[in-house]
XYZ file of C-alpha atoms in Angstrom:
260
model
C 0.000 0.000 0.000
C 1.450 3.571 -0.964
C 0.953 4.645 2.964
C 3.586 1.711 4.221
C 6.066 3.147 1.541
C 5.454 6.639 2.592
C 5.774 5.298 5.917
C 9.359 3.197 5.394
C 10.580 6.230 3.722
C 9.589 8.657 6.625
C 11.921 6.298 8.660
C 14.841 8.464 9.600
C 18.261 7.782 8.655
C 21.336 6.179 10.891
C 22.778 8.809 12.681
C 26.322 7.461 11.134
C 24.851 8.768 7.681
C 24.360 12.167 8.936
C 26.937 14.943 8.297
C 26.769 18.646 9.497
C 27.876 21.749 7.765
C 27.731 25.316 8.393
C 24.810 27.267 7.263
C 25.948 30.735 8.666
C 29.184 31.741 10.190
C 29.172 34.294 12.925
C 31.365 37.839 12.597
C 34.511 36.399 14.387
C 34.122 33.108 12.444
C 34.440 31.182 15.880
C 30.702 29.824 15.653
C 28.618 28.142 12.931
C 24.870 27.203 12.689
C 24.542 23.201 12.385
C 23.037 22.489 9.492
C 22.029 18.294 9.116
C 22.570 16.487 5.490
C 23.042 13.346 4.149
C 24.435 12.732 1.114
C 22.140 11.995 -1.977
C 23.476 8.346 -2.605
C 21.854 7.511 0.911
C 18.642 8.504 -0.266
C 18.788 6.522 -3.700
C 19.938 3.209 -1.503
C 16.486 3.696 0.869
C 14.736 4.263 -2.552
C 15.604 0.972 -3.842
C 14.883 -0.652 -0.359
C 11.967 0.285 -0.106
C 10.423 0.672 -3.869
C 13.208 -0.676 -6.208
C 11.169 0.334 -8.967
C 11.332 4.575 -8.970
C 11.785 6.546 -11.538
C 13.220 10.438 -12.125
C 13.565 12.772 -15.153
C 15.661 16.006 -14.952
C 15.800 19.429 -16.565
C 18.331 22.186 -16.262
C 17.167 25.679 -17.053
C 20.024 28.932 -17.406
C 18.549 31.498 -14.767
C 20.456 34.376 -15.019
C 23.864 33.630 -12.884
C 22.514 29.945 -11.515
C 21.462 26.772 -13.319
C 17.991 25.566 -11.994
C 17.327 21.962 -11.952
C 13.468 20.273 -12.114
C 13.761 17.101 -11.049
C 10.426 14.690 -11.083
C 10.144 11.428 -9.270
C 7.879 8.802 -9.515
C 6.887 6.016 -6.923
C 4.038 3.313 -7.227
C 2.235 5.542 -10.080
C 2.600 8.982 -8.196
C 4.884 11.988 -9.912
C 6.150 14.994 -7.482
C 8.191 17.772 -8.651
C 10.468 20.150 -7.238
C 13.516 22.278 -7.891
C 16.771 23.445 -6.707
C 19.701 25.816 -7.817
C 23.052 26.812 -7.555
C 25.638 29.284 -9.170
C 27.388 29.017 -12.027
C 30.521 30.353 -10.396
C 30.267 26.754 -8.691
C 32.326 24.171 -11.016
C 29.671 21.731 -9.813
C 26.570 24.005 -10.226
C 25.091 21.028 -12.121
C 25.495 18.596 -10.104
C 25.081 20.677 -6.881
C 21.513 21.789 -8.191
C 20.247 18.445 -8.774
C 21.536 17.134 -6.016
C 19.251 19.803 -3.902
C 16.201 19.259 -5.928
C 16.552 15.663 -5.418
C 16.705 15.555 -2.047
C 13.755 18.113 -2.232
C 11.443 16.341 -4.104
C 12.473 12.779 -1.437
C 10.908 15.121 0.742
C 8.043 15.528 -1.090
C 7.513 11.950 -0.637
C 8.874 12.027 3.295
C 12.201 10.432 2.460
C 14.417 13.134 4.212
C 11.872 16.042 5.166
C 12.461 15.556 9.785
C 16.372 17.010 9.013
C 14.578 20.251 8.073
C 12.675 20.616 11.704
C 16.094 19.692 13.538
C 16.419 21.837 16.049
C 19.124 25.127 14.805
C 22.289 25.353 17.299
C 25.524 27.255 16.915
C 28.864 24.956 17.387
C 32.533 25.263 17.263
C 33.962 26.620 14.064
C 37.462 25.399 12.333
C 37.913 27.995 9.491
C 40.811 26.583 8.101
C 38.952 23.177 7.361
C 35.992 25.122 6.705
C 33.910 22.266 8.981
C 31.676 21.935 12.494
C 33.873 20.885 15.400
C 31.380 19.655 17.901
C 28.551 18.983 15.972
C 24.284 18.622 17.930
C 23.570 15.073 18.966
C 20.519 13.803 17.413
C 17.137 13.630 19.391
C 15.838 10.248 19.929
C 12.775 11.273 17.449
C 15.799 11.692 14.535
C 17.185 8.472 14.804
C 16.860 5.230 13.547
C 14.900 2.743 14.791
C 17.398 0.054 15.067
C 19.930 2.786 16.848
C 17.340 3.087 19.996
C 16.631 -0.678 20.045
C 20.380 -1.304 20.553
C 20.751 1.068 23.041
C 17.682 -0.196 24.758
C 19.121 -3.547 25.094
C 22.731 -2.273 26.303
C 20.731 -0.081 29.353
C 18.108 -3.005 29.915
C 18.442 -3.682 33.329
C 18.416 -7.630 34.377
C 15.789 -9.542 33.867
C 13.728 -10.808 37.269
C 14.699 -14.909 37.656
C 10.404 -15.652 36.619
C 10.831 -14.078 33.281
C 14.517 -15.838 32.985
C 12.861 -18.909 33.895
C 9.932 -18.595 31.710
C 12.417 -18.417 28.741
C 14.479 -21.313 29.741
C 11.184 -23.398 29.627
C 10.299 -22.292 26.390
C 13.603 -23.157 24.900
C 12.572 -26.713 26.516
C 9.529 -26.904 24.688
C 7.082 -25.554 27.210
C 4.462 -22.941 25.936
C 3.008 -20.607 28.517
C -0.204 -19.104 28.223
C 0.158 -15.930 27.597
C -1.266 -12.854 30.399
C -4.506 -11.455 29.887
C -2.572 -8.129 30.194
C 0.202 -9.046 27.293
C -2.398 -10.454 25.382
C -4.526 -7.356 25.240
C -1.083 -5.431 24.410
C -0.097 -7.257 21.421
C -3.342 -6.464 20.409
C -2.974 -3.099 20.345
C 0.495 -2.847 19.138
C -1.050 -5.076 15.800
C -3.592 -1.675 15.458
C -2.906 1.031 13.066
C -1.256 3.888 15.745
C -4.285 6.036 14.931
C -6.619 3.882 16.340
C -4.639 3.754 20.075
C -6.951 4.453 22.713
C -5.573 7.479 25.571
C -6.209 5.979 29.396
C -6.425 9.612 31.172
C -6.880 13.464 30.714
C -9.592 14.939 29.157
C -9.591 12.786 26.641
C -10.074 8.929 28.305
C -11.519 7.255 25.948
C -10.463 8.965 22.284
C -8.152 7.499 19.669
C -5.343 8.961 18.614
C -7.127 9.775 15.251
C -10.272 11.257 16.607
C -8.174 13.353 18.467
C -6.181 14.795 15.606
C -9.318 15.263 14.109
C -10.446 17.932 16.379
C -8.398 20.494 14.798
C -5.368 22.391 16.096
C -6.200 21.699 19.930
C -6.534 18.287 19.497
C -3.293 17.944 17.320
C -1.059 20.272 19.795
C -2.269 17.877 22.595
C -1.057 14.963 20.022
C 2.488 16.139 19.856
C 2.500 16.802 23.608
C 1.825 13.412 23.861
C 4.608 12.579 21.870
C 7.183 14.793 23.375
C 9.446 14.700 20.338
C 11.375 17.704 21.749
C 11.300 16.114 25.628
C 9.662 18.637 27.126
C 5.897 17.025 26.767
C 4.823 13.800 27.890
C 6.687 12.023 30.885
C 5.596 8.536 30.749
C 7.542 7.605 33.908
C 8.357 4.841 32.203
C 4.980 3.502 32.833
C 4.019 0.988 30.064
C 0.822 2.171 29.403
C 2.171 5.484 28.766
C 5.631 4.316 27.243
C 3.282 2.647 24.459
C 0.752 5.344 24.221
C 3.709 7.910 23.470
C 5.336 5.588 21.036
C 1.436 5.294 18.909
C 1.689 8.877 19.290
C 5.085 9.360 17.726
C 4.387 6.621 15.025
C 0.826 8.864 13.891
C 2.996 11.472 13.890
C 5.618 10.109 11.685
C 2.782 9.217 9.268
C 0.735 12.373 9.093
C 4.081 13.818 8.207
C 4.011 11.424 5.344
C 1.392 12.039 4.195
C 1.650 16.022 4.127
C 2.160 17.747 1.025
């Protein structure tokens, strides 16, 4: 279905893939604003991951001093366009503008678009190497999946001797019945995130989606409950809340998707 592909693509990238480079310098050239890429090669290997069969068409157009590129892409039957530029005095103005309208027109599709709402921060400056010396650490919301599940596992504290036990017999052959309580979990971890059900607040009782619904209100209280900045939500590592803020972050990821 075209929302799973918009939804793989909205996937952010591994941090490792990310690079930083400055996007103002300040007067003493000390400072630099952060500014997050990744290089265009990184989008066309997610592109053939996730929909090996995508298509794009360019055009370069003289603009005065700068070379304009329209690039078009085309996944599962739908076309976006977009465009990007650069100067001729560049000796890779060609390249440099279709790289930029390439990446645009990913974001078109999600592939890309969360390094634009990055938060902005001035770092270190090397002028002589022209690069960022200490360059922002990622939010959680900006990383990978696969990054947080590893790191999860490394800070996991023990597990209590039942649930070690419980495994052991498994590996023997033994099948537990599963708790009502997991049970009723898995359940709702198997639901599209929209249709998660908040447990307090003024809205006990609504889904995610007939929350978002509601208009601006009911979409600012969405993306407090998904703290993507930290400064919303404390789930107090409760699991009801832990997986209520995860739906919420998932819907999120997906309405952003589907945007544009």
């Amino acid at each position: 279905m075209f929302k799973d592909l918009l939804a793989q693509l909205a996937v952010p990238f591994h941090s490792g893939l990310v690079e930083w480079k400055p996007q103002a310098i300040s007067a003493d050239k000390q400072r630099a604003l952060a500014a997050a890429y990744v290089d265009m090669r990184d989008y066309e290997d997610r592109l053939d991951k996730v929909f090996p069969q995508w298509t794009s068409s360019a055009q370069f157009l003289l603009t005065g001093d700068k070379v304009a590129a329209v690039v078009s892409l085309t996944l599962d039957g739908v076309t976006r366009v977009n465009v990007g530029e650069a100067k001729l005095s560049d000796e890779n103005a060609f390249t440099s503008a279709f790289a930029q309208a390439f990446k645009r027109v990913c974001s078109d599709f999600g592939l890309g678009r969360y390094l634009y709402r990055l938060p902005q921060e001035w770092c270190t400056y090397d002028e002589k190497r022209r690069a960022i010396i200490n360059p922002p650490e990622l939010p959680v919301w900006a990383r990978h999946p696969d990054e947080i599940a590893v790191e999860t596992q490394v800070t996991a504290p023990a597990k209590p001797a039942d649930e070690t036990l419980a495994e052991n017999l498994c590996k023997l052959g033994f099948e537990p019945e599963p708790a009502e309580a997991e049970t009723e979990q898995a359940e709702v971890a198997a639901a599209e995130p929209g249709s998660t059900v908040v447990h307090f607040g003024r809205y006990n009782g609504k889904s995610l989606a007939e929350i978002w619904a509601l208009g601006k209100e009911g979409q600012g209280w969405v993306r407090w409950c998904a703290s993507l900045d930290g400064k919303g939500f404390n789930t107090k590592n409760d699991t009801k809340n832990v997986h209520l803020q995860r739906m919420a972050r998932t819907f999120l990821s997906l309405q952003s998707a589907y945007a544009g």
